[in-house]
Amino acid sequence: MLTARIAVVVSGGGTNLQALIDAQARGELKSGQIALVIADKAGIGAIARAEKAGIDRKVIVRKEEGFEEKVLAALAEHRIDMAVLAGFLGILSADFIARFPGPILNIHPALIPSFCGKGFYGLRVHRAALDCGVKVTGATVHYVNEVPDGGRILLQKAVDVLPGDTPETLQRRVMEEAEWILLPQAAEIVCAQIVREKESNE
Ligand code: GRF
């Protein structure tokens, strides 16, 4: 059966990557396969997760010259159809977005348009939500464009803020109850669209 080839771009522990790996193992990624993991620095937990799952992986250091060129080359070399930014801390340029032919998804740990954009990542997002006193937060999967967290929203899931929450407890709940559920669902939706397009072009 035709499947879309997925690349996952990571910068950290890789729990969202693991959610994709586990979904694939459960047969929930019917239209896609994780074909490549790109880590933007060495020694991060996400690399070990990819290795354990037997997924091709490359370290392309974001701080080094020519990062985007190298990523584009790796995506082409691995015949990637779509990319997922999973805990990726970089901002891709408009040029990169224009040159990669497929869709790019990102998971953001808040309900966009709240607590998003430049400087809102990791625990900072949850600290801002707690400082604001919101009673509900959540996660968003959106298409990536050149505006940080600015692309069209694909899926969202709400998560309650509980009395006594810290940024750490809230982050964990948002990951468990929203991010790790939404990202595989979103990947399957987009991969299914890609497969339909491939089949109609045959
Ligand atoms: C977490 O803050 C998550 O909410 C966001 O990126 C960070 C690390 O994710 N998406 P991961 O564990 O590396 O997937």
mmCIF file with all atom_site columns, C-alpha atoms and ligand atoms in Angstrom:
data_model
loop_
_atom_site.group_PDB
_atom_site.id
_atom_site.type_symbol
_atom_site.label_atom_id
_atom_site.label_alt_id
_atom_site.label_comp_id
_atom_site.label_asym_id
_atom_site.label_entity_id
_atom_site.label_seq_id
_atom_site.pdbx_PDB_ins_code
_atom_site.Cartn_x
_atom_site.Cartn_y
_atom_site.Cartn_z
_atom_site.occupancy
_atom_site.B_iso_or_equiv
_atom_site.pdbx_formal_charge
_atom_site.auth_seq_id
_atom_site.auth_comp_id
_atom_site.auth_asym_id
_atom_site.auth_atom_id
_atom_site.pdbx_PDB_model_num
ATOM   1   C CA . MET A 1 1   ? 0.000  0.000  0.000   1.00 0.00 ? 1   MET A CA 1
ATOM   2   C CA . LEU A 1 2   ? 1.192  3.530  -0.806  1.00 0.00 ? 2   LEU A CA 1
ATOM   3   C CA . THR A 1 3   ? 2.361  5.453  2.244   1.00 0.00 ? 3   THR A CA 1
ATOM   4   C CA . ALA A 1 4   ? 3.723  8.935  2.750   1.00 0.00 ? 4   ALA A CA 1
ATOM   5   C CA . ARG A 1 5   ? 7.274  9.249  4.046   1.00 0.00 ? 5   ARG A CA 1
ATOM   6   C CA . ILE A 1 6   ? 7.544  11.342 7.232   1.00 0.00 ? 6   ILE A CA 1
ATOM   7   C CA . ALA A 1 7   ? 10.575 13.183 8.609   1.00 0.00 ? 7   ALA A CA 1
ATOM   8   C CA . VAL A 1 8   ? 10.478 14.279 12.267  1.00 0.00 ? 8   VAL A CA 1
ATOM   9   C CA . VAL A 1 9   ? 12.666 17.239 13.252  1.00 0.00 ? 9   VAL A CA 1
ATOM   10  C CA . VAL A 1 10  ? 13.655 17.348 16.926  1.00 0.00 ? 10  VAL A CA 1
ATOM   11  C CA . SER A 1 11  ? 15.648 19.388 19.441  1.00 0.00 ? 11  SER A CA 1
ATOM   12  C CA . GLY A 1 12  ? 14.998 17.686 22.770  1.00 0.00 ? 12  GLY A CA 1
ATOM   13  C CA . GLY A 1 13  ? 13.817 14.653 24.698  1.00 0.00 ? 13  GLY A CA 1
ATOM   14  C CA . GLY A 1 14  ? 11.642 13.397 21.863  1.00 0.00 ? 14  GLY A CA 1
ATOM   15  C CA . THR A 1 15  ? 8.451  12.499 23.734  1.00 0.00 ? 15  THR A CA 1
ATOM   16  C CA . ASN A 1 16  ? 6.390  13.735 20.773  1.00 0.00 ? 16  ASN A CA 1
ATOM   17  C CA . LEU A 1 17  ? 8.567  11.655 18.434  1.00 0.00 ? 17  LEU A CA 1
ATOM   18  C CA . GLN A 1 18  ? 7.938  8.714  20.755  1.00 0.00 ? 18  GLN A CA 1
ATOM   19  C CA . ALA A 1 19  ? 4.199  9.303  20.488  1.00 0.00 ? 19  ALA A CA 1
ATOM   20  C CA . LEU A 1 20  ? 4.523  9.039  16.697  1.00 0.00 ? 20  LEU A CA 1
ATOM   21  C CA . ILE A 1 21  ? 6.683  5.901  16.978  1.00 0.00 ? 21  ILE A CA 1
ATOM   22  C CA . ASP A 1 22  ? 4.206  4.276  19.361  1.00 0.00 ? 22  ASP A CA 1
ATOM   23  C CA . ALA A 1 23  ? 1.238  5.224  17.156  1.00 0.00 ? 23  ALA A CA 1
ATOM   24  C CA . GLN A 1 24  ? 3.025  3.653  14.183  1.00 0.00 ? 24  GLN A CA 1
ATOM   25  C CA . ALA A 1 25  ? 3.667  0.496  16.199  1.00 0.00 ? 25  ALA A CA 1
ATOM   26  C CA . ARG A 1 26  ? -0.050 0.344  17.092  1.00 0.00 ? 26  ARG A CA 1
ATOM   27  C CA . GLY A 1 27  ? -0.936 0.574  13.415  1.00 0.00 ? 27  GLY A CA 1
ATOM   28  C CA . GLU A 1 28  ? -2.494 4.047  13.788  1.00 0.00 ? 28  GLU A CA 1
ATOM   29  C CA . LEU A 1 29  ? -0.259 5.615  11.107  1.00 0.00 ? 29  LEU A CA 1
ATOM   30  C CA . LYS A 1 30  ? -1.960 3.782  8.251   1.00 0.00 ? 30  LYS A CA 1
ATOM   31  C CA . SER A 1 31  ? -1.009 6.256  5.559   1.00 0.00 ? 31  SER A CA 1
ATOM   32  C CA . GLY A 1 32  ? 2.474  7.223  6.685   1.00 0.00 ? 32  GLY A CA 1
ATOM   33  C CA . GLN A 1 33  ? 5.804  5.859  7.840   1.00 0.00 ? 33  GLN A CA 1
ATOM   34  C CA . ILE A 1 34  ? 8.483  7.639  9.855   1.00 0.00 ? 34  ILE A CA 1
ATOM   35  C CA . ALA A 1 35  ? 11.404 7.458  7.441   1.00 0.00 ? 35  ALA A CA 1
ATOM   36  C CA . LEU A 1 36  ? 13.851 9.932  8.996   1.00 0.00 ? 36  LEU A CA 1
ATOM   37  C CA . VAL A 1 37  ? 14.592 11.786 12.240  1.00 0.00 ? 37  VAL A CA 1
ATOM   38  C CA . ILE A 1 38  ? 16.644 14.977 12.009  1.00 0.00 ? 38  ILE A CA 1
ATOM   39  C CA . ALA A 1 39  ? 18.157 16.195 15.280  1.00 0.00 ? 39  ALA A CA 1
ATOM   40  C CA . ASP A 1 40  ? 19.422 19.778 15.355  1.00 0.00 ? 40  ASP A CA 1
ATOM   41  C CA . LYS A 1 41  ? 22.113 18.903 17.881  1.00 0.00 ? 41  LYS A CA 1
ATOM   42  C CA . ALA A 1 42  ? 23.928 15.801 19.082  1.00 0.00 ? 42  ALA A CA 1
ATOM   43  C CA . GLY A 1 43  ? 23.285 13.946 22.329  1.00 0.00 ? 43  GLY A CA 1
ATOM   44  C CA . ILE A 1 44  ? 19.556 14.618 22.704  1.00 0.00 ? 44  ILE A CA 1
ATOM   45  C CA . GLY A 1 45  ? 17.092 12.018 23.945  1.00 0.00 ? 45  GLY A CA 1
ATOM   46  C CA . ALA A 1 46  ? 15.177 12.002 20.676  1.00 0.00 ? 46  ALA A CA 1
ATOM   47  C CA . ILE A 1 47  ? 18.147 10.427 18.868  1.00 0.00 ? 47  ILE A CA 1
ATOM   48  C CA . ALA A 1 48  ? 18.178 7.461  21.252  1.00 0.00 ? 48  ALA A CA 1
ATOM   49  C CA . ARG A 1 49  ? 14.442 7.013  20.711  1.00 0.00 ? 49  ARG A CA 1
ATOM   50  C CA . ALA A 1 50  ? 14.931 6.944  16.928  1.00 0.00 ? 50  ALA A CA 1
ATOM   51  C CA . GLU A 1 51  ? 17.822 4.495  17.258  1.00 0.00 ? 51  GLU A CA 1
ATOM   52  C CA . LYS A 1 52  ? 15.772 2.168  19.476  1.00 0.00 ? 52  LYS A CA 1
ATOM   53  C CA . ALA A 1 53  ? 12.974 2.256  16.905  1.00 0.00 ? 53  ALA A CA 1
ATOM   54  C CA . GLY A 1 54  ? 15.413 1.534  14.051  1.00 0.00 ? 54  GLY A CA 1
ATOM   55  C CA . ILE A 1 55  ? 14.634 4.798  12.258  1.00 0.00 ? 55  ILE A CA 1
ATOM   56  C CA . ASP A 1 56  ? 17.221 6.496  10.014  1.00 0.00 ? 56  ASP A CA 1
ATOM   57  C CA . ARG A 1 57  ? 18.543 9.565  11.770  1.00 0.00 ? 57  ARG A CA 1
ATOM   58  C CA . LYS A 1 58  ? 20.830 12.489 11.032  1.00 0.00 ? 58  LYS A CA 1
ATOM   59  C CA . VAL A 1 59  ? 22.337 15.189 13.254  1.00 0.00 ? 59  VAL A CA 1
ATOM   60  C CA . ILE A 1 60  ? 22.355 18.538 11.444  1.00 0.00 ? 60  ILE A CA 1
ATOM   61  C CA . VAL A 1 61  ? 23.567 21.220 13.831  1.00 0.00 ? 61  VAL A CA 1
ATOM   62  C CA . ARG A 1 62  ? 21.196 24.181 13.708  1.00 0.00 ? 62  ARG A CA 1
ATOM   63  C CA . LYS A 1 63  ? 23.846 26.662 14.866  1.00 0.00 ? 63  LYS A CA 1
ATOM   64  C CA . GLU A 1 64  ? 26.197 25.737 12.041  1.00 0.00 ? 64  GLU A CA 1
ATOM   65  C CA . GLU A 1 65  ? 26.444 27.315 8.605   1.00 0.00 ? 65  GLU A CA 1
ATOM   66  C CA . GLY A 1 66  ? 24.040 25.995 5.976   1.00 0.00 ? 66  GLY A CA 1
ATOM   67  C CA . PHE A 1 67  ? 21.610 24.283 8.354   1.00 0.00 ? 67  PHE A CA 1
ATOM   68  C CA . GLU A 1 68  ? 18.548 24.744 6.158   1.00 0.00 ? 68  GLU A CA 1
ATOM   69  C CA . GLU A 1 69  ? 20.365 23.658 2.997   1.00 0.00 ? 69  GLU A CA 1
ATOM   70  C CA . LYS A 1 70  ? 21.539 20.476 4.730   1.00 0.00 ? 70  LYS A CA 1
ATOM   71  C CA . VAL A 1 71  ? 18.033 19.739 6.017   1.00 0.00 ? 71  VAL A CA 1
ATOM   72  C CA . LEU A 1 72  ? 16.508 20.278 2.572   1.00 0.00 ? 72  LEU A CA 1
ATOM   73  C CA . ALA A 1 73  ? 19.121 17.937 1.064   1.00 0.00 ? 73  ALA A CA 1
ATOM   74  C CA . ALA A 1 74  ? 18.413 15.240 3.667   1.00 0.00 ? 74  ALA A CA 1
ATOM   75  C CA . LEU A 1 75  ? 14.646 15.525 3.096   1.00 0.00 ? 75  LEU A CA 1
ATOM   76  C CA . ALA A 1 76  ? 15.140 15.149 -0.662  1.00 0.00 ? 76  ALA A CA 1
ATOM   77  C CA . GLU A 1 77  ? 17.638 12.287 -0.290  1.00 0.00 ? 77  GLU A CA 1
ATOM   78  C CA . HIS A 1 78  ? 15.139 10.366 1.873   1.00 0.00 ? 78  HIS A CA 1
ATOM   79  C CA . ARG A 1 79  ? 12.230 11.162 -0.494  1.00 0.00 ? 79  ARG A CA 1
ATOM   80  C CA . ILE A 1 80  ? 10.299 12.788 2.353   1.00 0.00 ? 80  ILE A CA 1
ATOM   81  C CA . ASP A 1 81  ? 6.668  13.768 1.654   1.00 0.00 ? 81  ASP A CA 1
ATOM   82  C CA . MET A 1 82  ? 5.920  15.660 4.880   1.00 0.00 ? 82  MET A CA 1
ATOM   83  C CA . ALA A 1 83  ? 7.821  16.980 7.879   1.00 0.00 ? 83  ALA A CA 1
ATOM   84  C CA . VAL A 1 84  ? 6.773  17.138 11.543  1.00 0.00 ? 84  VAL A CA 1
ATOM   85  C CA . LEU A 1 85  ? 8.459  19.597 13.916  1.00 0.00 ? 85  LEU A CA 1
ATOM   86  C CA . ALA A 1 86  ? 8.287  17.802 17.279  1.00 0.00 ? 86  ALA A CA 1
ATOM   87  C CA . GLY A 1 87  ? 9.859  19.830 20.046  1.00 0.00 ? 87  GLY A CA 1
ATOM   88  C CA . PHE A 1 88  ? 11.980 21.583 17.419  1.00 0.00 ? 88  PHE A CA 1
ATOM   89  C CA . LEU A 1 89  ? 13.235 24.912 18.762  1.00 0.00 ? 89  LEU A CA 1
ATOM   90  C CA . GLY A 1 90  ? 14.283 26.558 15.506  1.00 0.00 ? 90  GLY A CA 1
ATOM   91  C CA . ILE A 1 91  ? 12.324 28.904 13.246  1.00 0.00 ? 91  ILE A CA 1
ATOM   92  C CA . LEU A 1 92  ? 12.369 27.900 9.563   1.00 0.00 ? 92  LEU A CA 1
ATOM   93  C CA . SER A 1 93  ? 12.782 30.670 7.005   1.00 0.00 ? 93  SER A CA 1
ATOM   94  C CA . ALA A 1 94  ? 10.240 31.584 4.320   1.00 0.00 ? 94  ALA A CA 1
ATOM   95  C CA . ASP A 1 95  ? 12.816 30.346 1.796   1.00 0.00 ? 95  ASP A CA 1
ATOM   96  C CA . PHE A 1 96  ? 12.911 26.909 3.440   1.00 0.00 ? 96  PHE A CA 1
ATOM   97  C CA . ILE A 1 97  ? 9.109  26.711 3.523   1.00 0.00 ? 97  ILE A CA 1
ATOM   98  C CA . ALA A 1 98  ? 8.955  27.670 -0.169  1.00 0.00 ? 98  ALA A CA 1
ATOM   99  C CA . ARG A 1 99  ? 11.605 25.118 -1.168  1.00 0.00 ? 99  ARG A CA 1
ATOM   100 C CA . PHE A 1 100 ? 10.263 22.090 0.688   1.00 0.00 ? 100 PHE A CA 1
ATOM   101 C CA . PRO A 1 101 ? 7.453  20.763 -1.551  1.00 0.00 ? 101 PRO A CA 1
ATOM   102 C CA . GLY A 1 102 ? 5.418  19.045 1.157   1.00 0.00 ? 102 GLY A CA 1
ATOM   103 C CA . PRO A 1 103 ? 3.407  20.102 4.204   1.00 0.00 ? 103 PRO A CA 1
ATOM   104 C CA . ILE A 1 104 ? 5.151  20.803 7.514   1.00 0.00 ? 104 ILE A CA 1
ATOM   105 C CA . LEU A 1 105 ? 3.341  20.377 10.841  1.00 0.00 ? 105 LEU A CA 1
ATOM   106 C CA . ASN A 1 106 ? 4.263  21.744 14.257  1.00 0.00 ? 106 ASN A CA 1
ATOM   107 C CA . ILE A 1 107 ? 2.946  20.881 17.722  1.00 0.00 ? 107 ILE A CA 1
ATOM   108 C CA . HIS A 1 108 ? 2.609  23.852 20.049  1.00 0.00 ? 108 HIS A CA 1
ATOM   109 C CA . PRO A 1 109 ? 1.833  23.341 23.759  1.00 0.00 ? 109 PRO A CA 1
ATOM   110 C CA . ALA A 1 110 ? -0.961 25.925 23.973  1.00 0.00 ? 110 ALA A CA 1
ATOM   111 C CA . LEU A 1 111 ? -4.255 26.793 22.270  1.00 0.00 ? 111 LEU A CA 1
ATOM   112 C CA . ILE A 1 112 ? -3.022 29.091 19.501  1.00 0.00 ? 112 ILE A CA 1
ATOM   113 C CA . PRO A 1 113 ? -3.470 32.116 19.287  1.00 0.00 ? 113 PRO A CA 1
ATOM   114 C CA . SER A 1 114 ? -2.819 32.110 23.047  1.00 0.00 ? 114 SER A CA 1
ATOM   115 C CA . PHE A 1 115 ? 0.722  31.915 24.404  1.00 0.00 ? 115 PHE A CA 1
ATOM   116 C CA . CYS A 1 116 ? 2.447  31.473 21.064  1.00 0.00 ? 116 CYS A CA 1
ATOM   117 C CA . GLY A 1 117 ? 4.897  33.182 18.760  1.00 0.00 ? 117 GLY A CA 1
ATOM   118 C CA . LYS A 1 118 ? 8.476  34.282 19.295  1.00 0.00 ? 118 LYS A CA 1
ATOM   119 C CA . GLY A 1 119 ? 9.856  33.307 22.704  1.00 0.00 ? 119 GLY A CA 1
ATOM   120 C CA . PHE A 1 120 ? 6.952  31.016 23.630  1.00 0.00 ? 120 PHE A CA 1
ATOM   121 C CA . TYR A 1 121 ? 8.389  27.512 23.889  1.00 0.00 ? 121 TYR A CA 1
ATOM   122 C CA . GLY A 1 122 ? 8.819  24.751 26.472  1.00 0.00 ? 122 GLY A CA 1
ATOM   123 C CA . LEU A 1 123 ? 8.043  25.660 30.065  1.00 0.00 ? 123 LEU A CA 1
ATOM   124 C CA . ARG A 1 124 ? 7.755  29.365 29.189  1.00 0.00 ? 124 ARG A CA 1
ATOM   125 C CA . VAL A 1 125 ? 4.408  28.632 27.526  1.00 0.00 ? 125 VAL A CA 1
ATOM   126 C CA . HIS A 1 126 ? 2.966  27.028 30.660  1.00 0.00 ? 126 HIS A CA 1
ATOM   127 C CA . ARG A 1 127 ? 4.443  29.666 32.954  1.00 0.00 ? 127 ARG A CA 1
ATOM   128 C CA . ALA A 1 128 ? 2.692  32.342 30.868  1.00 0.00 ? 128 ALA A CA 1
ATOM   129 C CA . ALA A 1 129 ? -0.609 30.423 31.019  1.00 0.00 ? 129 ALA A CA 1
ATOM   130 C CA . LEU A 1 130 ? -0.371 30.109 34.817  1.00 0.00 ? 130 LEU A CA 1
ATOM   131 C CA . ASP A 1 131 ? 0.645  33.760 35.215  1.00 0.00 ? 131 ASP A CA 1
ATOM   132 C CA . CYS A 1 132 ? -2.410 34.728 33.175  1.00 0.00 ? 132 CYS A CA 1
ATOM   133 C CA . GLY A 1 133 ? -4.689 32.563 35.325  1.00 0.00 ? 133 GLY A CA 1
ATOM   134 C CA . VAL A 1 134 ? -6.316 30.651 32.461  1.00 0.00 ? 134 VAL A CA 1
ATOM   135 C CA . LYS A 1 135 ? -8.483 27.703 33.568  1.00 0.00 ? 135 LYS A CA 1
ATOM   136 C CA . VAL A 1 136 ? -8.079 25.850 30.278  1.00 0.00 ? 136 VAL A CA 1
ATOM   137 C CA . THR A 1 137 ? -5.059 25.430 28.067  1.00 0.00 ? 137 THR A CA 1
ATOM   138 C CA . GLY A 1 138 ? -4.078 22.654 25.669  1.00 0.00 ? 138 GLY A CA 1
ATOM   139 C CA . ALA A 1 139 ? -2.126 21.941 22.500  1.00 0.00 ? 139 ALA A CA 1
ATOM   140 C CA . THR A 1 140 ? -2.337 22.838 18.844  1.00 0.00 ? 140 THR A CA 1
ATOM   141 C CA . VAL A 1 141 ? -1.082 21.157 15.692  1.00 0.00 ? 141 VAL A CA 1
ATOM   142 C CA . HIS A 1 142 ? -0.733 23.671 12.888  1.00 0.00 ? 142 HIS A CA 1
ATOM   143 C CA . TYR A 1 143 ? 0.791  23.947 9.449   1.00 0.00 ? 143 TYR A CA 1
ATOM   144 C CA . VAL A 1 144 ? 4.129  25.726 9.470   1.00 0.00 ? 144 VAL A CA 1
ATOM   145 C CA . ASN A 1 145 ? 4.679  28.938 7.553   1.00 0.00 ? 145 ASN A CA 1
ATOM   146 C CA . GLU A 1 146 ? 7.295  31.636 7.986   1.00 0.00 ? 146 GLU A CA 1
ATOM   147 C CA . VAL A 1 147 ? 5.497  33.176 10.970  1.00 0.00 ? 147 VAL A CA 1
ATOM   148 C CA . PRO A 1 148 ? 6.368  31.466 14.309  1.00 0.00 ? 148 PRO A CA 1
ATOM   149 C CA . ASP A 1 149 ? 3.251  29.426 15.237  1.00 0.00 ? 149 ASP A CA 1
ATOM   150 C CA . GLY A 1 150 ? 1.415  31.328 12.498  1.00 0.00 ? 150 GLY A CA 1
ATOM   151 C CA . GLY A 1 151 ? 0.233  28.666 10.067  1.00 0.00 ? 151 GLY A CA 1
ATOM   152 C CA . ARG A 1 152 ? -3.323 27.296 9.620   1.00 0.00 ? 152 ARG A CA 1
ATOM   153 C CA . ILE A 1 153 ? -4.554 25.317 12.632  1.00 0.00 ? 153 ILE A CA 1
ATOM   154 C CA . LEU A 1 154 ? -5.253 21.628 11.981  1.00 0.00 ? 154 LEU A CA 1
ATOM   155 C CA . LEU A 1 155 ? -6.148 20.137 15.403  1.00 0.00 ? 155 LEU A CA 1
ATOM   156 C CA . GLN A 1 156 ? -6.518 21.396 18.972  1.00 0.00 ? 156 GLN A CA 1
ATOM   157 C CA . LYS A 1 157 ? -7.269 19.713 22.295  1.00 0.00 ? 157 LYS A CA 1
ATOM   158 C CA . ALA A 1 158 ? -8.124 21.430 25.589  1.00 0.00 ? 158 ALA A CA 1
ATOM   159 C CA . VAL A 1 159 ? -6.608 20.503 28.938  1.00 0.00 ? 159 VAL A CA 1
ATOM   160 C CA . ASP A 1 160 ? -7.777 21.764 32.359  1.00 0.00 ? 160 ASP A CA 1
ATOM   161 C CA . VAL A 1 161 ? -5.444 23.826 34.492  1.00 0.00 ? 161 VAL A CA 1
ATOM   162 C CA . LEU A 1 162 ? -5.670 22.423 38.052  1.00 0.00 ? 162 LEU A CA 1
ATOM   163 C CA . PRO A 1 163 ? -5.245 24.276 41.375  1.00 0.00 ? 163 PRO A CA 1
ATOM   164 C CA . GLY A 1 164 ? -1.638 24.059 42.464  1.00 0.00 ? 164 GLY A CA 1
ATOM   165 C CA . ASP A 1 165 ? -0.320 23.410 38.971  1.00 0.00 ? 165 ASP A CA 1
ATOM   166 C CA . THR A 1 166 ? 3.284  24.343 38.353  1.00 0.00 ? 166 THR A CA 1
ATOM   167 C CA . PRO A 1 167 ? 4.707  24.890 34.865  1.00 0.00 ? 167 PRO A CA 1
ATOM   168 C CA . GLU A 1 168 ? 6.154  21.380 35.129  1.00 0.00 ? 168 GLU A CA 1
ATOM   169 C CA . THR A 1 169 ? 2.933  19.620 36.159  1.00 0.00 ? 169 THR A CA 1
ATOM   170 C CA . LEU A 1 170 ? 0.948  21.538 33.561  1.00 0.00 ? 170 LEU A CA 1
ATOM   171 C CA . GLN A 1 171 ? 3.480  20.744 30.813  1.00 0.00 ? 171 GLN A CA 1
ATOM   172 C CA . ARG A 1 172 ? 3.288  17.059 31.641  1.00 0.00 ? 172 ARG A CA 1
ATOM   173 C CA . ARG A 1 173 ? -0.516 17.041 31.539  1.00 0.00 ? 173 ARG A CA 1
ATOM   174 C CA . VAL A 1 174 ? -0.607 18.945 28.254  1.00 0.00 ? 174 VAL A CA 1
ATOM   175 C CA . MET A 1 175 ? 1.857  16.460 26.756  1.00 0.00 ? 175 MET A CA 1
ATOM   176 C CA . GLU A 1 176 ? -0.017 13.368 28.040  1.00 0.00 ? 176 GLU A CA 1
ATOM   177 C CA . GLU A 1 177 ? -3.569 14.577 27.419  1.00 0.00 ? 177 GLU A CA 1
ATOM   178 C CA . ALA A 1 178 ? -3.078 16.607 24.257  1.00 0.00 ? 178 ALA A CA 1
ATOM   179 C CA . GLU A 1 179 ? 0.257  16.650 22.420  1.00 0.00 ? 179 GLU A CA 1
ATOM   180 C CA . TRP A 1 180 ? 0.892  12.929 22.329  1.00 0.00 ? 180 TRP A CA 1
ATOM   181 C CA . ILE A 1 181 ? -2.697 12.325 21.166  1.00 0.00 ? 181 ILE A CA 1
ATOM   182 C CA . LEU A 1 182 ? -2.952 15.104 18.586  1.00 0.00 ? 182 LEU A CA 1
ATOM   183 C CA . LEU A 1 183 ? 0.348  14.680 16.777  1.00 0.00 ? 183 LEU A CA 1
ATOM   184 C CA . PRO A 1 184 ? -0.215 11.120 15.506  1.00 0.00 ? 184 PRO A CA 1
ATOM   185 C CA . GLN A 1 185 ? -3.793 12.016 14.556  1.00 0.00 ? 185 GLN A CA 1
ATOM   186 C CA . ALA A 1 186 ? -2.590 15.046 12.607  1.00 0.00 ? 186 ALA A CA 1
ATOM   187 C CA . ALA A 1 187 ? 0.190  13.099 10.899  1.00 0.00 ? 187 ALA A CA 1
ATOM   188 C CA . GLU A 1 188 ? -2.306 10.471 9.735   1.00 0.00 ? 188 GLU A CA 1
ATOM   189 C CA . ILE A 1 189 ? -4.734 13.131 8.410   1.00 0.00 ? 189 ILE A CA 1
ATOM   190 C CA . VAL A 1 190 ? -1.998 14.787 6.341   1.00 0.00 ? 190 VAL A CA 1
ATOM   191 C CA . CYS A 1 191 ? -0.450 11.512 5.170   1.00 0.00 ? 191 CYS A CA 1
ATOM   192 C CA . ALA A 1 192 ? -3.844 10.253 4.032   1.00 0.00 ? 192 ALA A CA 1
ATOM   193 C CA . GLN A 1 193 ? -4.250 13.436 1.957   1.00 0.00 ? 193 GLN A CA 1
ATOM   194 C CA . ILE A 1 194 ? -0.803 12.897 0.421   1.00 0.00 ? 194 ILE A CA 1
ATOM   195 C CA . VAL A 1 195 ? -1.597 9.268  -0.424  1.00 0.00 ? 195 VAL A CA 1
ATOM   196 C CA . ARG A 1 196 ? -4.913 10.270 -2.042  1.00 0.00 ? 196 ARG A CA 1
ATOM   197 C CA . GLU A 1 197 ? -3.075 12.827 -4.164  1.00 0.00 ? 197 GLU A CA 1
ATOM   198 C CA . LYS A 1 198 ? -0.416 10.265 -5.135  1.00 0.00 ? 198 LYS A CA 1
ATOM   199 C CA . GLU A 1 199 ? -3.096 7.732  -6.095  1.00 0.00 ? 199 GLU A CA 1
ATOM   200 C CA . SER A 1 200 ? -5.038 10.256 -8.160  1.00 0.00 ? 200 SER A CA 1
ATOM   201 C CA . ASN A 1 201 ? -1.843 11.155 -10.023 1.00 0.00 ? 201 ASN A CA 1
ATOM   202 C CA . GLU A 1 202 ? -1.072 7.518  -10.897 1.00 0.00 ? 202 GLU A CA 1
HETATM 203 C C1 . GRF B 2 .   ? 7.753  20.307 24.976  1.00 0.00 ? 1   GRF B C1 1
HETATM 204 O O1 . GRF B 2 .   ? 7.655  21.548 25.645  1.00 0.00 ? 1   GRF B O1 1
HETATM 205 C C2 . GRF B 2 .   ? 6.583  20.164 24.074  1.00 0.00 ? 1   GRF B C2 1
HETATM 206 O O2 . GRF B 2 .   ? 5.451  20.754 24.669  1.00 0.00 ? 1   GRF B O2 1
HETATM 207 C C3 . GRF B 2 .   ? 6.973  20.938 22.863  1.00 0.00 ? 1   GRF B C3 1
HETATM 208 O O3 . GRF B 2 .   ? 8.390  20.736 22.752  1.00 0.00 ? 1   GRF B O3 1
HETATM 209 C C4 . GRF B 2 .   ? 8.927  20.389 24.044  1.00 0.00 ? 1   GRF B C4 1
HETATM 210 C C5 . GRF B 2 .   ? 9.733  19.118 24.032  1.00 0.00 ? 1   GRF B C5 1
HETATM 211 O O4 . GRF B 2 .   ? 9.035  18.131 23.371  1.00 0.00 ? 1   GRF B O4 1
HETATM 212 N N1 . GRF B 2 .   ? 6.273  20.492 21.712  1.00 0.00 ? 1   GRF B N1 1
HETATM 213 P P1 . GRF B 2 .   ? 9.700  16.661 23.088  1.00 0.00 ? 1   GRF B P1 1
HETATM 214 O O5 . GRF B 2 .   ? 9.613  15.906 24.386  1.00 0.00 ? 1   GRF B O5 1
HETATM 215 O O6 . GRF B 2 .   ? 11.140 16.877 22.666  1.00 0.00 ? 1   GRF B O6 1
HETATM 216 O O7 . GRF B 2 .   ? 8.849  16.071 22.021  1.00 0.00 ? 1   GRF B O7 1
#
